[in-house]
Amino acid sequence: VKLYNADLSPNALRARAVAFELGFEPELVPVDLRKGENRSDWFLRLNPNGKVPVLVDGDFVLWESRAIAGYLAGLRPERGLLPVEPRRRAAVDQWSYWQAIHLGPPMQGLGFERVWRPHFGLGEPNEEAIAGHLKEIARLLPILDAGLAGGEWVAGELSIADFAVASTFMLRAKAGIPLDAVPNVAAWIARLEARPSWQRAVAPYMAGVP
Ligand SMILES: N[C@@H](CCC(=O)N[C@@H](CS)C(=O)NCC(=O)O)C(=O)O
């Protein structure tokens, strides 16, 4: 299995972490986004969106990190990261979609404004955008906190949803997102971050964070 990867991509991190958690040792093929390698013809043939990650398993090519996580989890069903029972599966999908559509954008947006924009010299922070992201994050994190009440993982048992949701939290300290008011979230992310699979997947990302 090949995984076209960029160390600083939270989306690639999500796929790497699930692969490692499942015991896969994918060949990580680096794609240099800053040099625009993702816009080259060979890469666009793999993913017409020009984005990482992309998984290649024999003649099967798959893009979208959550779909990659789900495919890998489906290859090792005994590990339970993607349950087949409809309600349990739906709970995993619920949190994965929620992260993709709701929590992820303001969390990543804030990280961009407060960490990446200054780091890469991309101009002054957009204060209006920052205020909007903070407001949305303040609305959303208590929803995750309530969802975690009385449980260890977002969908009951450890699943690909935990890796999906976790991959928006790496910049929380540097971007100024305190978790004091959401103790279940703080305990959950600490639990996830203690897993060897996560630590191995996140190390190259954190190495690039200023
Ligand atoms: N929804 C996609 C998002 C992929 C994505 O946005 N990847 C970024 C890196 S985090 C990328 O490759 N960006 C390069 C570009 O858009 O030029 C997924 O989950 O895989």
Coordinates of N, CA, C and O in Angstrom, one line a residue, residues 3-159:
L3 N 1.0 5.5 0.3 CA 0.2 6.6 0.8 C 1.0 7.9 0.4 O 2.1 8.1 0.8
Y4 N 0.4 8.6 -0.6 CA 1.0 9.9 -1.0 C 0.7 10.9 0.1 O -0.5 11.2 0.5
N5 N 1.8 11.5 0.6 CA 1.7 12.1 1.9 C 2.5 13.4 1.9 O 3.4 13.7 1.1
A6 N 2.0 14.3 2.8 CA 2.8 15.5 3.2 C 2.8 15.6 4.7 O 1.7 15.5 5.3
D7 N 4.0 15.7 5.3 CA 4.1 15.7 6.7 C 3.2 16.7 7.4 O 2.7 16.5 8.5
L8 N 3.1 17.9 6.8 CA 2.3 19.0 7.5 C 0.9 19.0 7.1 O 0.2 20.0 7.5
S9 N 0.4 18.0 6.5 CA -1.0 17.9 6.1 C -1.8 17.2 7.2 O -1.6 16.0 7.5
P10 N -2.8 17.9 7.8 CA -3.6 17.3 8.8 C -4.5 16.1 8.2 O -4.8 15.2 8.9
N11 N -4.8 16.3 6.9 CA -5.6 15.3 6.3 C -4.7 14.0 6.0 O -5.2 12.9 6.2
A12 N -3.5 14.2 5.7 CA -2.6 13.0 5.5 C -2.3 12.4 6.9 O -2.2 11.2 7.0
L13 N -2.2 13.3 7.9 CA -1.9 12.7 9.3 C -3.0 11.8 9.7 O -2.8 10.7 10.3
R14 N -4.3 12.2 9.4 CA -5.4 11.3 9.7 C -5.3 9.9 9.1 O -5.5 8.9 9.7
A15 N -4.9 9.9 7.8 CA -4.8 8.6 7.1 C -3.6 7.8 7.7 O -3.7 6.6 7.9
R16 N -2.4 8.5 7.9 CA -1.3 7.9 8.5 C -1.6 7.2 9.8 O -1.2 6.1 10.1
A17 N -2.3 8.0 10.7 CA -2.5 7.5 12.0 C -3.4 6.3 12.0 O -3.1 5.3 12.7
V18 N -4.5 6.3 11.2 CA -5.3 5.1 11.1 C -4.5 3.9 10.5 O -4.7 2.8 11.0
A19 N -3.7 4.1 9.5 CA -2.9 3.1 9.0 C -2.0 2.4 10.1 O -2.0 1.2 10.2
F20 N -1.4 3.3 10.8 CA -0.5 2.8 11.9 C -1.3 2.1 13.0 O -0.8 1.0 13.5
E21 N -2.4 2.6 13.4 CA -3.2 2.0 14.4 C -3.7 0.6 14.0 O -3.7 -0.3 14.8
L22 N -3.9 0.4 12.7 CA -4.3 -0.9 12.2 C -3.2 -1.8 12.0 O -3.4 -3.0 11.6
G23 N -1.9 -1.4 12.1 CA -0.8 -2.2 11.9 C -0.3 -2.3 10.4 O 0.5 -3.1 10.1
F24 N -0.8 -1.4 9.6 CA -0.3 -1.3 8.2 C 1.0 -0.5 8.2 O 1.3 0.4 9.1
E25 N 1.9 -0.9 7.3 CA 3.1 -0.1 7.1 C 3.1 0.4 5.7 O 3.9 -0.1 4.8
P26 N 2.3 1.4 5.4 CA 2.3 1.9 4.0 C 3.6 2.6 3.6 O 4.3 3.1 4.5
E27 N 3.9 2.5 2.3 CA 5.0 3.2 1.8 C 4.6 4.7 1.7 O 3.6 5.0 1.0
L28 N 5.2 5.6 2.5 CA 4.9 7.0 2.5 C 5.6 7.7 1.4 O 6.8 7.8 1.4
V29 N 4.9 8.1 0.3 CA 5.5 8.8 -0.8 C 5.3 10.3 -0.6 O 4.2 10.8 -0.6
P30 N 6.5 11.0 -0.4 CA 6.3 12.5 -0.1 C 5.9 13.2 -1.4 O 6.3 13.0 -2.5
V31 N 4.9 14.2 -1.2 CA 4.5 15.1 -2.2 C 4.8 16.5 -1.7 O 4.2 16.9 -0.7
D32 N 5.6 17.2 -2.4 CA 6.0 18.5 -2.0 C 5.0 19.6 -2.4 O 5.0 20.0 -3.6
L33 N 4.1 20.0 -1.5 CA 3.0 20.9 -1.8 C 3.6 22.3 -2.1 O 3.0 23.0 -2.9
R34 N 4.6 22.7 -1.4 CA 5.1 24.0 -1.6 C 5.8 24.2 -2.9 O 5.8 25.3 -3.5
K35 N 6.3 23.1 -3.5 CA 6.8 23.1 -4.8 C 5.8 22.9 -5.9 O 6.1 22.8 -7.1
G36 N 4.5 22.6 -5.4 CA 3.5 22.4 -6.4 C 3.5 21.0 -7.0 O 2.8 20.8 -8.1
E37 N 4.1 20.1 -6.4 CA 4.2 18.7 -7.0 C 2.8 18.1 -7.1 O 2.5 17.3 -8.0
N38 N 1.9 18.6 -6.3 CA 0.5 18.1 -6.3 C -0.3 18.6 -7.5 O -1.4 18.2 -7.7
R39 N 0.3 19.5 -8.3 CA -0.3 20.1 -9.5 C 0.3 19.4 -10.7 O -0.1 19.8 -11.8
S40 N 1.2 18.6 -10.5 CA 1.9 18.0 -11.7 C 1.0 16.9 -12.3 O 0.1 16.4 -11.7
D41 N 1.2 16.7 -13.6 CA 0.3 15.7 -14.3 C 0.2 14.4 -13.7 O -0.8 13.8 -13.6
W42 N 1.4 13.9 -13.3 CA 1.4 12.5 -12.7 C 0.5 12.4 -11.4 O -0.2 11.5 -11.2
F43 N 0.6 13.5 -10.6 CA -0.2 13.5 -9.4 C -1.7 13.7 -9.7 O -2.5 13.1 -9.1
L44 N -2.0 14.6 -10.6 CA -3.4 14.9 -11.0 C -4.1 13.7 -11.6 O -5.3 13.5 -11.5
R45 N -3.3 12.8 -12.1 CA -3.9 11.5 -12.6 C -4.3 10.6 -11.5 O -5.3 9.9 -11.6
L46 N -3.6 10.7 -10.3 CA -4.0 10.0 -9.1 C -5.2 10.7 -8.4 O -6.1 10.0 -8.0
N47 N -5.1 12.0 -8.3 CA -6.1 12.7 -7.6 C -6.4 14.0 -8.4 O -5.6 15.0 -8.3
P48 N -7.5 14.1 -9.1 CA -7.7 15.3 -9.9 C -7.9 16.5 -9.1 O -7.9 17.6 -9.6
N49 N -8.1 16.4 -7.8 CA -8.3 17.5 -6.9 C -6.9 18.1 -6.6 O -6.8 19.2 -6.0
G50 N -5.8 17.4 -6.8 CA -4.5 17.9 -6.5 C -4.2 18.0 -5.0 O -3.6 19.0 -4.6
K51 N -4.7 17.1 -4.3 CA -4.5 17.1 -2.8 C -4.1 15.8 -2.3 O -4.4 14.7 -2.8
V52 N -3.3 15.9 -1.2 CA -3.0 14.7 -0.4 C -4.0 14.6 0.8 O -4.5 15.6 1.2
P53 N -4.2 13.4 1.3 CA -3.5 12.1 0.9 C -4.2 11.4 -0.3 O -5.4 11.6 -0.5
V54 N -3.4 10.5 -0.9 CA -4.0 9.5 -1.8 C -3.4 8.2 -1.5 O -2.2 8.0 -1.2
L55 N -4.3 7.2 -1.5 CA -3.9 5.8 -1.2 C -3.9 5.0 -2.5 O -4.8 5.2 -3.3
V56 N -2.8 4.2 -2.7 CA -2.8 3.3 -3.9 C -2.6 1.9 -3.4 O -1.6 1.6 -2.7
D57 N -3.6 1.1 -3.6 CA -3.5 -0.3 -3.2 C -3.6 -1.2 -4.4 O -4.8 -1.4 -4.9
G58 N -2.5 -1.6 -5.0 CA -2.6 -2.3 -6.3 C -3.2 -1.4 -7.4 O -2.6 -0.3 -7.6
D59 N -4.3 -1.8 -8.0 CA -4.8 -1.0 -9.0 C -6.0 -0.1 -8.5 O -6.7 0.6 -9.2
F60 N -6.1 0.0 -7.2 CA -7.1 0.8 -6.5 C -6.5 2.1 -6.0 O -5.6 2.1 -5.2
V61 N -7.1 3.2 -6.5 CA -6.6 4.5 -6.1 C -7.8 5.2 -5.4 O -8.9 5.2 -5.9
L62 N -7.4 5.8 -4.2 CA -8.5 6.4 -3.4 C -8.0 7.7 -2.8 O -6.9 7.7 -2.2
W63 N -8.8 8.8 -2.9 CA -8.5 10.0 -2.3 C -9.6 10.4 -1.3 O -10.6 9.7 -1.3
E64 N -9.4 11.4 -0.5 CA -10.2 11.8 0.6 C -9.8 11.0 1.9 O -10.0 9.8 2.0
S65 N -9.3 11.7 2.8 CA -8.6 11.0 4.0 C -9.6 10.2 4.8 O -9.2 9.1 5.3
R66 N -10.8 10.6 4.9 CA -11.8 9.8 5.8 C -12.2 8.5 5.0 O -12.4 7.5 5.6
A67 N -12.3 8.6 3.7 CA -12.6 7.4 2.9 C -11.4 6.5 2.9 O -11.5 5.2 3.0
I68 N -10.2 7.0 2.9 CA -9.0 6.2 3.1 C -9.0 5.5 4.4 O -8.7 4.2 4.5
A69 N -9.3 6.2 5.5 CA -9.3 5.6 6.8 C -10.4 4.5 6.9 O -10.1 3.4 7.4
G70 N -11.5 4.8 6.2 CA -12.6 3.8 6.2 C -12.2 2.5 5.4 O -12.5 1.4 5.8
Y71 N -11.5 2.7 4.3 CA -11.1 1.6 3.5 C -10.1 0.7 4.3 O -10.2 -0.5 4.3
L72 N -9.1 1.4 4.9 CA -8.1 0.6 5.7 C -8.8 -0.1 6.8 O -8.5 -1.3 7.1
A73 N -9.7 0.6 7.5 CA -10.4 -0.1 8.6 C -11.2 -1.3 8.2 O -11.3 -2.3 8.8
G74 N -11.8 -1.2 6.9 CA -12.6 -2.3 6.4 C -11.7 -3.5 6.0 O -12.2 -4.6 6.0
L75 N -10.4 -3.2 5.8 CA -9.5 -4.4 5.5 C -9.2 -5.2 6.7 O -8.8 -6.3 6.6
R76 N -9.3 -4.5 7.9 CA -9.0 -5.2 9.2 C -10.2 -5.1 10.1 O -10.2 -4.4 11.1
P77 N -11.4 -5.6 9.7 CA -12.6 -5.4 10.4 C -12.5 -5.9 11.9 O -13.2 -5.3 12.8
E78 N -11.7 -6.9 12.1 CA -11.6 -7.4 13.5 C -11.0 -6.3 14.5 O -11.2 -6.5 15.7
R79 N -10.4 -5.3 14.0 CA -9.9 -4.2 14.8 C -11.0 -3.2 15.3 O -10.8 -2.4 16.2
G80 N -12.2 -3.3 14.7 CA -13.4 -2.6 15.1 C -13.3 -1.1 14.9 O -14.2 -0.3 15.5
L81 N -12.4 -0.5 14.1 CA -12.4 0.9 13.9 C -13.5 1.4 13.1 O -13.7 2.7 13.0
L82 N -14.2 0.5 12.3 CA -15.3 0.9 11.5 C -16.4 -0.2 11.7 O -16.5 -1.1 10.9
P83 N -17.2 0.0 12.7 CA -18.2 -1.1 13.0 C -19.2 -1.3 11.9 O -19.5 -0.3 11.2
V84 N -19.7 -2.5 11.7 CA -20.7 -2.8 10.7 C -22.1 -2.6 11.2 O -23.0 -2.4 10.4
E85 N -22.3 -2.8 12.5 CA -23.7 -2.6 13.0 C -24.2 -1.2 12.7 O -23.5 -0.2 12.9
P86 N -25.4 -1.1 12.0 CA -25.8 0.2 11.5 C -25.7 1.4 12.4 O -25.3 2.5 12.1
R87 N -26.2 1.2 13.6 CA -26.2 2.4 14.6 C -24.8 2.8 15.0 O -24.5 3.9 15.1
R88 N -24.0 1.7 15.2 CA -22.6 2.1 15.6 C -21.9 2.7 14.5 O -21.1 3.7 14.6
R89 N -22.1 2.2 13.3 CA -21.4 2.8 12.1 C -21.9 4.2 11.9 O -21.1 5.1 11.6
A90 N -23.2 4.4 12.1 CA -23.8 5.8 11.9 C -23.2 6.8 12.9 O -23.0 7.9 12.6
A91 N -22.9 6.3 14.1 CA -22.3 7.2 15.1 C -20.9 7.6 14.7 O -20.5 8.8 14.8
V92 N -20.2 6.6 14.1 CA -18.8 6.9 13.6 C -18.9 8.0 12.5 O -18.2 9.0 12.4
D93 N -19.9 7.7 11.5 CA -20.1 8.7 10.4 C -20.5 10.0 10.9 O -20.0 11.1 10.4
Q94 N -21.4 10.1 11.9 CA -21.9 11.3 12.4 C -20.7 12.2 12.9 O -20.6 13.4 12.5
W95 N -19.8 11.7 13.7 CA -18.7 12.5 14.2 C -17.7 12.8 13.1 O -17.0 13.8 13.2
S96 N -17.5 11.8 12.2 CA -16.5 12.1 11.1 C -17.0 13.2 10.3 O -16.2 14.2 9.9
Y97 N -18.3 13.2 9.9 CA -18.8 14.3 9.1 C -18.8 15.6 9.8 O -18.6 16.7 9.3
W98 N -19.2 15.5 11.1 CA -19.2 16.7 11.9 C -17.9 17.4 12.0 O -17.8 18.6 11.9
Q99 N -16.9 16.6 12.1 CA -15.5 17.2 12.1 C -15.2 17.8 10.7 O -14.7 18.9 10.6
A100 N -15.5 17.1 9.7 CA -15.2 17.5 8.3 C -15.9 18.8 8.0 O -15.3 19.8 7.4
I101 N -17.2 18.9 8.4 CA -18.0 20.0 7.9 C -18.1 21.2 8.9 O -18.2 22.3 8.5
H102 N -18.1 20.8 10.2 CA -18.3 21.9 11.2 C -17.1 22.2 12.0 O -16.7 23.4 12.0
L103 N -16.6 21.3 12.8 CA -15.5 21.7 13.7 C -14.2 21.9 12.9 O -13.4 22.9 13.3
G104 N -13.9 21.1 11.9 CA -12.6 21.2 11.2 C -12.3 22.6 10.7 O -11.2 23.2 10.9
P105 N -13.3 23.2 9.9 CA -12.9 24.5 9.2 C -12.6 25.6 10.2 O -11.5 26.2 9.9
P106 N -13.3 25.9 11.3 CA -12.8 27.0 12.1 C -11.6 26.6 12.9 O -10.7 27.5 13.1
M107 N -11.4 25.4 13.3 CA -10.1 25.0 14.0 C -8.9 25.2 13.0 O -7.9 25.8 13.4
Q108 N -9.1 24.7 11.8 CA -8.0 24.9 10.8 C -7.8 26.3 10.4 O -6.7 26.8 10.2
G109 N -8.9 27.0 10.3 CA -8.9 28.5 10.0 C -8.1 29.3 11.1 O -7.3 30.1 10.7
L110 N -8.4 29.0 12.3 CA -7.7 29.7 13.4 C -6.2 29.3 13.4 O -5.3 30.2 13.6
G111 N -5.9 28.0 13.2 CA -4.5 27.6 13.1 C -3.8 28.3 11.9 O -2.6 28.8 12.1
F112 N -4.5 28.5 10.8 CA -3.9 29.2 9.7 C -3.6 30.7 10.1 O -2.5 31.2 9.9
E113 N -4.6 31.3 10.7 CA -4.4 32.8 11.0 C -3.3 33.0 12.0 O -2.5 34.0 11.9
R114 N -3.3 32.1 13.0 CA -2.4 32.4 14.2 C -1.1 31.7 14.1 O -0.1 32.1 14.9
V115 N -1.0 30.6 13.3 CA 0.3 29.9 13.3 C 0.9 29.9 11.9 O 2.1 30.4 11.8
W116 N 0.2 29.4 10.9 CA 0.8 29.3 9.6 C 1.0 30.6 8.9 O 2.0 30.8 8.2
R117 N 0.0 31.5 9.0 CA 0.2 32.7 8.3 C 1.4 33.5 8.7 O 2.2 33.9 7.8
P118 N 1.6 33.7 10.0 CA 2.9 34.4 10.4 C 4.1 33.6 10.1 O 5.1 34.2 9.6
H119 N 4.0 32.3 10.2 CA 5.2 31.4 10.0 C 5.6 31.5 8.5 O 6.8 31.6 8.2
F120 N 4.7 31.5 7.6 CA 5.0 31.5 6.2 C 5.0 32.9 5.6 O 5.1 33.1 4.4
G121 N 4.9 34.0 6.5 CA 4.9 35.3 6.0 C 3.8 35.7 5.0 O 4.0 36.3 4.0
L122 N 2.6 35.2 5.3 CA 1.5 35.4 4.4 C 0.6 36.6 4.8 O -0.6 36.6 4.5
G123 N 1.2 37.6 5.4 CA 0.4 38.8 5.7 C -0.1 38.9 7.1 O 0.1 38.0 7.9
E124 N -0.8 40.0 7.3 CA -1.3 40.2 8.7 C -2.5 39.3 9.0 O -3.3 39.0 8.1
P125 N -2.6 38.8 10.2 CA -3.8 38.0 10.6 C -5.1 38.7 10.3 O -5.2 39.9 10.5
N126 N -6.1 38.0 9.8 CA -7.4 38.6 9.6 C -8.2 38.5 10.9 O -8.8 37.4 11.2
E127 N -8.3 39.6 11.6 CA -9.0 39.6 12.9 C -10.5 39.2 12.8 O -11.0 38.6 13.7
E128 N -11.1 39.7 11.7 CA -12.5 39.3 11.6 C -12.7 37.8 11.4 O -13.6 37.2 12.0
A129 N -11.8 37.2 10.6 CA -11.9 35.8 10.5 C -11.6 35.1 11.8 O -12.3 34.1 12.2
I130 N -10.6 35.6 12.5 CA -10.3 35.0 13.8 C -11.5 35.0 14.8 O -11.8 34.0 15.4
A131 N -12.2 36.2 14.8 CA -13.3 36.3 15.7 C -14.4 35.3 15.4 O -15.0 34.7 16.2
G132 N -14.6 35.2 14.1 CA -15.6 34.2 13.6 C -15.3 32.8 14.0 O -16.1 32.0 14.4
H133 N -14.0 32.4 13.8 CA -13.6 31.0 14.1 C -13.7 30.8 15.6 O -14.2 29.7 16.0
L134 N -13.3 31.8 16.4 CA -13.4 31.6 17.9 C -14.8 31.4 18.3 O -15.1 30.6 19.2
K135 N -15.7 32.2 17.7 CA -17.2 32.1 18.1 C -17.7 30.7 17.7 O -18.4 30.0 18.5
E136 N -17.3 30.2 16.6 CA -17.8 28.9 16.1 C -17.2 27.8 17.0 O -17.9 26.8 17.3
I137 N -16.0 27.9 17.3 CA -15.3 26.9 18.1 C -16.0 26.8 19.5 O -16.2 25.8 20.0
A138 N -16.2 28.0 20.0 CA -16.9 28.1 21.4 C -18.3 27.5 21.3 O -18.7 26.9 22.4
R139 N -18.9 27.5 20.2 CA -20.2 26.9 20.1 C -20.1 25.3 19.9 O -20.9 24.6 20.5
L140 N -19.1 24.9 19.2 CA -19.0 23.5 18.8 C -18.3 22.6 19.9 O -18.7 21.5 20.1
L141 N -17.3 23.1 20.6 CA -16.5 22.3 21.5 C -17.4 21.7 22.6 O -17.3 20.5 23.0
P142 N -18.4 22.5 23.2 CA -19.3 21.9 24.2 C -20.1 20.7 23.6 O -20.5 19.9 24.4
I143 N -20.4 20.8 22.3 CA -21.1 19.7 21.7 C -20.3 18.4 21.8 O -20.8 17.3 22.1
L144 N -19.0 18.5 21.4 CA -18.1 17.4 21.5 C -18.0 16.9 23.0 O -18.0 15.7 23.3
D145 N -17.9 17.9 23.9 CA -17.7 17.6 25.3 C -18.9 16.8 25.8 O -18.7 15.8 26.5
A146 N -20.1 17.2 25.4 CA -21.3 16.5 25.9 C -21.4 15.1 25.2 O -21.8 14.1 25.9
G147 N -20.9 15.0 24.0 CA -20.9 13.7 23.3 C -20.0 12.7 24.0 O -20.2 11.5 23.9
L148 N -18.9 13.2 24.6 CA -17.9 12.4 25.3 C -18.3 12.0 26.7 O -17.6 11.2 27.3
A149 N -19.3 12.7 27.3 CA -19.7 12.5 28.7 C -19.9 11.0 28.9 O -20.7 10.4 28.3
G150 N -19.2 10.5 29.9 CA -19.4 9.1 30.3 C -18.8 8.1 29.3 O -19.0 6.8 29.5
G151 N -18.0 8.5 28.3 CA -17.4 7.6 27.4 C -16.0 7.9 27.1 O -15.6 9.1 27.3
E152 N -15.2 6.9 26.6 CA -13.8 7.2 26.4 C -13.6 7.7 25.0 O -12.6 8.5 24.7
W153 N -14.5 7.3 24.0 CA -14.2 7.6 22.6 C -15.5 8.2 22.0 O -16.6 8.0 22.5
V154 N -15.3 9.0 20.9 CA -16.4 9.8 20.4 C -17.6 8.9 20.0 O -18.8 9.4 20.2
A155 N -17.4 7.7 19.5 CA -18.5 6.9 19.0 C -18.6 5.7 19.9 O -19.0 4.6 19.4
G156 N -18.3 5.8 21.2 CA -18.4 4.6 22.1 C -17.0 3.9 22.2 O -16.2 4.2 23.1
E157 N -16.7 3.0 21.2 CA -15.4 2.4 21.1 C -14.5 3.2 20.2 O -15.0 4.0 19.4
L158 N -13.2 3.0 20.4 CA -12.2 3.6 19.5 C -12.6 3.4 18.0 O -12.9 2.2 17.7
S159 N -12.6 4.4 17.2 CA -13.0 4.3 15.8 C -12.2 5.3 15.0 O -11.5 6.2 15.5

